[in-house]
Amino acid sequence: MPPATRPPSVTVVIDRDDDVIHTHTALAAHHPPSGRITLHPGPGTTSETGPAHDLLAALGKPPLLTGRFPAGRQPAWEAAAAWMTALPVTRLTVLRAHRLTTRRTIRLLELRALTGIHLTLVCHRPHLPAALHQALQKADYSLTTDLDAARRRYYGTPITEPPLADEPAGPTGPWLTLPALERLISYDSPRPCTAPCTPPPIAWRYRPPPAPLTAHTAQRVAHRLHAATAHPRLAAAVAAALFTGASLQQLATARPHDYTTAAATLALHDRARYTDGCAAYPVPPWAGVFLRAAACFTRLVSGEDQELLAAPGDRGHLLRVAETARLHPPQPPAARREGPAGRVEWDWRERKEAERYEAIPARRARPSRC
């Protein structure tokens, strides 16, 4: 995604006496459903990615990203930017800003330029420390010592306080059995199209469409996926599997340009027609946030030519995300289980189909008339 053209001015709040009311006021403004994040950085860390992991945790996500990354570097800042853009987050307040290193402050300024957030830094000292002053030299910023002015920055103008919504449920509670996941590890092998391809809307000629999730189930699934992983592409792949019924191999054919925000469609490719051919699937509203985050993340990390969703090599990580969210396909009866009790059997559908084909008597070869 392109950087914001004119990011809002940075506000630096000077809390001269380290008054607890400043901290309490900023923490009270934290409400991600309303687009407000208050970051209280953990002490004793100086790594450049530390604030990014803190941001992910503030968004209700695991602070570490599971998955495969080039050179083993976790793209935590890119993941934080992707989620903040998709949710969306409009205001970020950072407490204890006087402890920020120059590089950490620059990272926050880059995040502001990329996402267009209103950034407020709270310095609990009478004056700006040298590192913060150096980082802000080229930024448009203003100083304030007034608590009411600071509060307006934390909440926005005018200050609005919507009723507090219930906190998203984490990946706990009973398993959700979702038939749309039956083909997730199917052994079909479609490949992405190399030439320009504009797939038609899915016609569902060769298999029935997955049953749409009820509003209540969709909400539970979304809450669990948000809490199960900070990796935008893995979360989006599970979400896409639920409204397409596609396998991981087919999900891996999607590229960032295959997701259209305006039309709310996701194109998957299958020129050999292992299943439905190349087709565009309507994206339900609950899944849109995951697709938007994945598209932003992929463009920031690797560009337009890489997978929008999980790649085939991410299979293990993908299944662990689904299991962490306690989502699985229908399971075999206890008498038919091949693994230990409690383990999810993802290939149950494939095994059933293989057994059905093996049960068909082989036809005798007819003698040739030639």
Coordinates of C-alpha atoms in Angstrom, one line a residue:
M1 CA 0.0 0.0 0.0
P2 CA 1.3 3.5 -0.7
P3 CA 2.3 5.8 2.2
A4 CA -0.2 8.3 3.4
T5 CA 0.3 11.5 1.4
R6 CA -0.1 13.9 4.3
P7 CA 0.1 12.1 7.7
P8 CA -1.4 14.0 10.7
S9 CA 0.9 16.1 12.8
V10 CA 2.5 14.3 15.8
T11 CA 1.5 15.5 19.3
V12 CA 4.0 15.3 22.1
V13 CA 2.4 15.5 25.6
I14 CA 4.8 16.8 28.2
D15 CA 3.9 15.3 31.6
R16 CA 6.4 17.3 33.7
D17 CA 5.8 15.6 37.0
D18 CA 5.0 12.1 35.8
D19 CA 1.5 12.5 37.1
V20 CA -0.5 9.3 37.3
I21 CA -3.6 11.0 35.9
H22 CA -1.8 11.4 32.5
T23 CA -1.1 7.6 32.4
H24 CA -4.6 6.7 33.6
T25 CA -6.2 9.1 31.0
A26 CA -4.2 7.6 28.2
L27 CA -4.9 4.0 29.2
A28 CA -8.6 4.7 29.6
A29 CA -8.7 5.7 25.9
H30 CA -7.5 2.3 24.8
H31 CA -10.4 0.7 22.9
P32 CA -9.4 -1.1 19.6
P33 CA -13.0 -1.6 18.4
S34 CA -13.2 2.2 18.3
G35 CA -9.8 2.5 16.5
R36 CA -7.9 3.7 19.6
I37 CA -4.7 2.0 20.8
T38 CA -2.7 3.0 23.9
L39 CA 0.8 1.4 24.0
H40 CA 2.5 1.1 27.3
P41 CA 6.0 -0.3 26.2
G42 CA 7.6 -2.8 28.5
P43 CA 10.7 -1.7 30.3
G44 CA 14.1 -3.1 29.8
T45 CA 13.9 -3.8 26.1
T46 CA 15.8 -1.8 23.4
S47 CA 15.3 -4.0 20.3
E48 CA 13.9 -2.2 17.2
T49 CA 11.0 -4.7 16.9
G50 CA 10.0 -4.5 20.5
P51 CA 7.3 -1.8 20.1
A52 CA 5.9 -3.7 17.1
H53 CA 5.4 -6.8 19.2
D54 CA 3.8 -4.6 21.9
L55 CA 1.4 -3.2 19.3
L56 CA 0.4 -6.7 18.2
A57 CA -0.3 -7.6 21.8
A58 CA -2.3 -4.3 22.3
L59 CA -4.4 -5.4 19.3
G60 CA -5.3 -8.6 21.1
K61 CA -2.9 -10.8 19.1
P62 CA 0.0 -13.1 20.1
P63 CA 3.0 -10.8 20.0
L64 CA 5.1 -13.3 18.0
L65 CA 4.5 -14.4 14.4
T66 CA 4.5 -18.0 13.5
G67 CA 5.5 -19.0 10.0
R68 CA 8.4 -19.0 7.5
F69 CA 10.2 -15.7 6.8
P70 CA 13.2 -14.7 4.7
A71 CA 16.4 -14.8 6.7
G72 CA 14.4 -15.8 9.8
R73 CA 13.4 -12.1 10.4
Q74 CA 9.9 -11.7 11.8
P75 CA 8.2 -8.8 9.9
A76 CA 6.5 -7.6 13.1
W77 CA 6.3 -3.9 12.0
E78 CA 4.7 -5.0 8.7
A79 CA 2.2 -7.2 10.5
A80 CA 1.3 -4.4 12.9
A81 CA 0.9 -1.9 10.0
A82 CA -1.3 -4.4 8.1
W83 CA -3.6 -5.0 11.0
M84 CA -3.8 -1.4 12.0
T85 CA -4.8 -0.5 8.4
A86 CA -7.4 -3.3 8.0
L87 CA -9.2 -3.0 11.4
P88 CA -8.7 0.1 11.1
V89 CA -6.8 1.9 13.9
T90 CA -6.9 5.7 13.7
R91 CA -5.2 6.8 16.9
L92 CA -2.1 5.5 18.6
T93 CA -0.9 6.9 22.0
V94 CA 2.5 5.8 23.2
L95 CA 3.3 6.2 26.9
R96 CA 6.9 6.4 28.3
A97 CA 8.0 8.0 25.0
H98 CA 11.0 9.5 26.8
R99 CA 12.5 6.0 26.9
L100 CA 12.2 5.5 23.1
T101 CA 15.5 5.2 21.2
T102 CA 15.9 7.3 18.1
R103 CA 15.4 4.3 15.9
R104 CA 12.2 3.2 17.7
T105 CA 10.8 6.7 17.3
I106 CA 11.6 6.7 13.6
R107 CA 9.8 3.4 13.2
L108 CA 6.7 4.9 14.8
L109 CA 6.9 7.9 12.5
E110 CA 7.2 5.5 9.5
L111 CA 4.2 3.7 10.8
R112 CA 2.3 7.0 11.0
A113 CA 3.3 7.9 7.4
L114 CA 2.2 4.5 6.1
T115 CA -1.1 4.2 7.9
G116 CA -2.1 7.8 8.4
I117 CA -2.7 7.3 12.2
H118 CA -2.9 10.2 14.7
L119 CA 0.3 9.6 16.8
T120 CA 0.6 11.0 20.3
L121 CA 3.8 10.5 22.3
V122 CA 3.6 11.1 26.1
C123 CA 6.9 12.2 27.5
H124 CA 6.9 11.9 31.4
R125 CA 9.8 14.4 31.8
P126 CA 10.0 18.3 31.8
H127 CA 11.9 18.3 28.5
L128 CA 12.3 16.2 25.4
P129 CA 15.2 13.8 25.8
A130 CA 18.0 14.0 23.1
A131 CA 16.9 10.8 21.3
L132 CA 13.3 11.9 20.9
H133 CA 14.3 15.4 19.9
Q134 CA 16.6 14.0 17.2
A135 CA 14.0 11.7 15.8
L136 CA 11.4 14.5 15.6
Q137 CA 13.6 17.0 13.9
K138 CA 12.2 16.3 10.4
A139 CA 8.6 15.6 11.6
D140 CA 5.7 17.9 11.9
Y141 CA 4.9 18.0 15.6
S142 CA 3.5 20.1 18.4
L143 CA 4.0 20.2 22.2
T144 CA 1.3 20.4 24.8
T145 CA 1.3 20.3 28.6
D146 CA -2.5 20.6 28.9
L147 CA -4.3 17.5 30.1
D148 CA -7.6 18.4 28.3
A149 CA -5.7 18.9 25.0
A150 CA -4.0 15.6 25.5
R151 CA -7.3 13.9 26.2
R152 CA -8.7 15.3 22.9
R153 CA -5.8 13.7 21.1
Y154 CA -6.3 10.3 22.8
Y155 CA -10.0 10.2 22.0
G156 CA -10.4 12.5 19.0
T157 CA -12.4 15.6 18.5
P158 CA -15.2 15.7 19.7
I159 CA -14.5 13.2 22.4
T160 CA -16.9 10.3 21.9
E161 CA -17.3 7.4 24.3
P162 CA -19.2 4.5 22.6
P163 CA -20.5 1.8 24.9
L164 CA -17.8 -0.7 25.7
A165 CA -18.3 -3.8 23.6
D166 CA -17.6 -7.2 24.9
E167 CA -14.0 -8.1 24.5
P168 CA -13.4 -10.6 21.7
A169 CA -13.4 -14.2 22.9
G170 CA -10.1 -15.8 22.7
P171 CA -9.4 -19.2 21.1
T172 CA -11.2 -21.1 24.0
G173 CA -14.4 -22.9 24.4
P174 CA -15.7 -25.9 22.5
W175 CA -14.5 -26.9 19.0
L176 CA -16.4 -25.5 16.1
T177 CA -17.0 -28.2 13.4
L178 CA -16.9 -26.5 10.0
P179 CA -17.6 -28.7 6.9
A180 CA -16.0 -26.0 4.7
L181 CA -12.6 -27.1 6.0
E182 CA -12.9 -30.7 4.7
R183 CA -11.0 -29.9 1.6
L184 CA -8.3 -27.7 3.2
I185 CA -5.6 -30.4 2.7
S186 CA -7.0 -32.0 -0.4
Y187 CA -4.4 -33.3 -2.7
D188 CA -5.5 -31.4 -5.9
S189 CA -2.7 -29.4 -7.4
P190 CA -3.8 -26.2 -9.2
R191 CA -1.2 -23.6 -10.1
P192 CA -1.4 -19.8 -10.4
C193 CA -2.1 -18.4 -13.9
T194 CA 1.0 -17.0 -15.5
A195 CA -0.9 -14.9 -18.1
P196 CA -3.4 -12.2 -17.1
C197 CA -6.6 -13.8 -15.9
T198 CA -9.9 -12.3 -15.0
P199 CA -12.0 -15.2 -13.6
P200 CA -15.8 -15.2 -13.8
P201 CA -17.9 -15.5 -10.7
I202 CA -17.9 -19.0 -9.2
A203 CA -20.8 -21.1 -10.7
W204 CA -20.5 -24.1 -8.4
R205 CA -21.1 -26.6 -11.2
Y206 CA -18.9 -29.4 -9.8
R207 CA -19.5 -29.2 -6.1
P208 CA -22.0 -27.6 -3.7
P209 CA -21.0 -24.3 -2.2
P210 CA -20.0 -24.2 1.4
A211 CA -22.8 -23.3 3.7
P212 CA -22.6 -19.6 4.7
L213 CA -21.8 -19.1 8.4
T214 CA -24.5 -17.8 10.6
A215 CA -23.9 -14.3 11.9
H216 CA -23.2 -15.7 15.4
T217 CA -20.8 -18.4 14.1
A218 CA -19.0 -15.9 11.8
Q219 CA -18.5 -13.6 14.8
R220 CA -17.1 -16.4 16.9
V221 CA -14.8 -17.5 14.1
A222 CA -13.5 -14.0 13.5
H223 CA -12.8 -13.4 17.2
R224 CA -11.0 -16.7 17.5
L225 CA -8.8 -16.1 14.4
H226 CA -7.9 -12.6 15.6
A227 CA -6.7 -14.1 18.9
A228 CA -5.0 -17.1 17.4
T229 CA -2.4 -15.5 15.3
A230 CA -0.7 -12.2 14.4
H231 CA 0.2 -13.5 10.9
P232 CA -2.2 -11.8 8.5
R233 CA -1.7 -14.3 5.6
L234 CA -2.3 -17.4 7.8
A235 CA -5.5 -15.9 9.4
A236 CA -6.7 -14.8 5.9
A237 CA -6.1 -18.3 4.5
V238 CA -8.3 -20.0 7.2
A239 CA -11.0 -17.3 6.6
A240 CA -10.8 -17.8 2.8
A241 CA -11.1 -21.6 3.2
L242 CA -14.4 -21.1 5.0
F243 CA -16.2 -19.1 2.3
T244 CA -14.6 -20.9 -0.7
G245 CA -14.3 -24.5 0.5
A246 CA -10.9 -24.5 -1.4
S247 CA -7.8 -26.5 -0.7
L248 CA -4.5 -25.0 0.5
Q249 CA -3.1 -25.6 -3.0
Q250 CA -5.8 -23.6 -4.6
L251 CA -5.7 -20.8 -2.0
A252 CA -2.0 -20.5 -2.7
T253 CA -2.8 -19.4 -6.3
A254 CA -4.1 -16.0 -5.2
R255 CA -1.9 -13.0 -5.5
P256 CA -2.6 -9.5 -4.0
H257 CA -4.3 -8.3 -7.2
D258 CA -6.7 -11.2 -7.0
Y259 CA -8.5 -9.6 -4.0
T260 CA -10.7 -6.7 -5.0
T261 CA -11.8 -4.5 -2.1
A262 CA -14.4 -2.5 -4.0
A263 CA -16.1 -5.6 -5.4
A264 CA -15.4 -7.7 -2.3
T265 CA -14.2 -10.7 -4.4
L266 CA -11.3 -13.1 -4.2
A267 CA -10.1 -14.8 -7.4
L268 CA -8.6 -18.3 -7.2
H269 CA -7.0 -20.0 -10.2
D270 CA -7.3 -23.6 -11.6
R271 CA -6.7 -23.7 -15.3
A272 CA -6.5 -27.5 -15.3
R273 CA -10.0 -27.6 -13.7
Y274 CA -9.1 -29.9 -10.8
T275 CA -12.2 -28.4 -9.1
D276 CA -14.1 -25.3 -10.3
G277 CA -11.5 -23.7 -12.7
C278 CA -10.5 -20.1 -12.3
A279 CA -13.3 -18.3 -10.4
A280 CA -14.0 -15.2 -8.3
Y281 CA -15.6 -15.8 -4.9
P282 CA -17.7 -13.3 -3.0
V283 CA -16.0 -12.3 0.3
P284 CA -18.4 -12.1 3.2
P285 CA -18.1 -8.9 5.4
W286 CA -16.7 -10.8 8.4
A287 CA -13.8 -12.1 6.3
G288 CA -12.9 -8.8 4.7
V289 CA -10.7 -7.5 7.5
F290 CA -8.5 -10.6 7.1
L291 CA -8.2 -10.3 3.4
R292 CA -7.4 -6.6 3.7
A293 CA -4.7 -7.3 6.3
A294 CA -3.2 -10.0 4.1
A295 CA -3.1 -7.8 1.0
C296 CA -1.4 -5.0 2.9
F297 CA 1.1 -7.4 4.6
T298 CA 2.1 -9.2 1.4
R299 CA 2.7 -5.9 -0.5
L300 CA 4.9 -4.6 2.4
V301 CA 6.9 -7.8 2.8
S302 CA 7.3 -9.3 -0.7
G303 CA 5.3 -7.5 -3.4
E304 CA 2.6 -8.3 -5.9
D305 CA 4.1 -11.6 -7.2
Q306 CA 3.9 -13.5 -3.9
E307 CA 1.1 -15.5 -2.5
L308 CA -1.7 -13.4 -0.9
L309 CA -2.6 -16.3 1.4
A310 CA -0.6 -19.2 2.9
A311 CA 1.7 -21.1 0.6
P312 CA 1.8 -24.9 0.4
G313 CA 4.9 -24.9 2.5
D314 CA 3.0 -23.2 5.3
R315 CA 0.7 -26.2 5.7
G316 CA 1.8 -27.1 9.2
H317 CA 1.6 -23.5 10.4
L318 CA -1.8 -23.1 8.9
L319 CA -3.3 -26.2 10.5
R320 CA -1.8 -25.1 13.9
V321 CA -3.5 -21.7 13.5
A322 CA -6.9 -23.4 12.8
E323 CA -6.4 -25.8 15.8
T324 CA -5.3 -22.9 18.1
A325 CA -8.6 -21.2 17.1
R326 CA -10.4 -24.6 17.8
L327 CA -11.7 -24.9 14.3
H328 CA -11.8 -28.3 12.5
P329 CA -13.6 -30.2 9.8
P330 CA -16.0 -33.0 10.7
Q331 CA -14.2 -35.8 12.5
P332 CA -14.5 -39.6 12.1
P333 CA -16.4 -41.7 14.5
A334 CA -14.4 -42.9 17.5
A335 CA -14.2 -46.5 16.0
R336 CA -12.8 -45.1 12.7
R337 CA -10.1 -42.9 14.2
E338 CA -6.5 -43.6 13.2
G339 CA -4.7 -41.2 15.5
P340 CA -4.8 -40.7 19.2
A341 CA -7.9 -39.3 20.8
G342 CA -8.0 -35.5 20.8
R343 CA -5.9 -35.1 17.6
V344 CA -7.6 -33.4 14.7
E345 CA -7.7 -35.7 11.6
W346 CA -7.6 -33.2 8.7
D347 CA -7.5 -35.9 5.9
W348 CA -10.6 -37.8 7.0
R349 CA -12.5 -36.7 3.8
E350 CA -9.6 -37.8 1.6
R351 CA -9.5 -41.2 3.2
K352 CA -13.3 -41.6 2.9
E353 CA -13.1 -40.9 -0.9
A354 CA -10.1 -43.2 -1.3
E355 CA -12.0 -46.0 0.5
R356 CA -15.0 -45.5 -1.7
Y357 CA -13.0 -45.8 -4.9
E358 CA -11.2 -48.9 -3.7
A359 CA -14.6 -50.5 -3.0
I360 CA -15.7 -50.2 -6.6
P361 CA -15.0 -53.6 -8.4
A362 CA -12.5 -53.3 -11.1
R363 CA -14.1 -53.7 -14.6
R364 CA -12.9 -56.5 -16.7
A365 CA -11.1 -55.3 -19.9
R366 CA -13.2 -55.8 -23.0
P367 CA -11.6 -57.7 -25.9
S368 CA -10.6 -55.4 -28.7
R369 CA -12.6 -55.7 -32.0
C370 CA -9.6 -54.7 -34.1

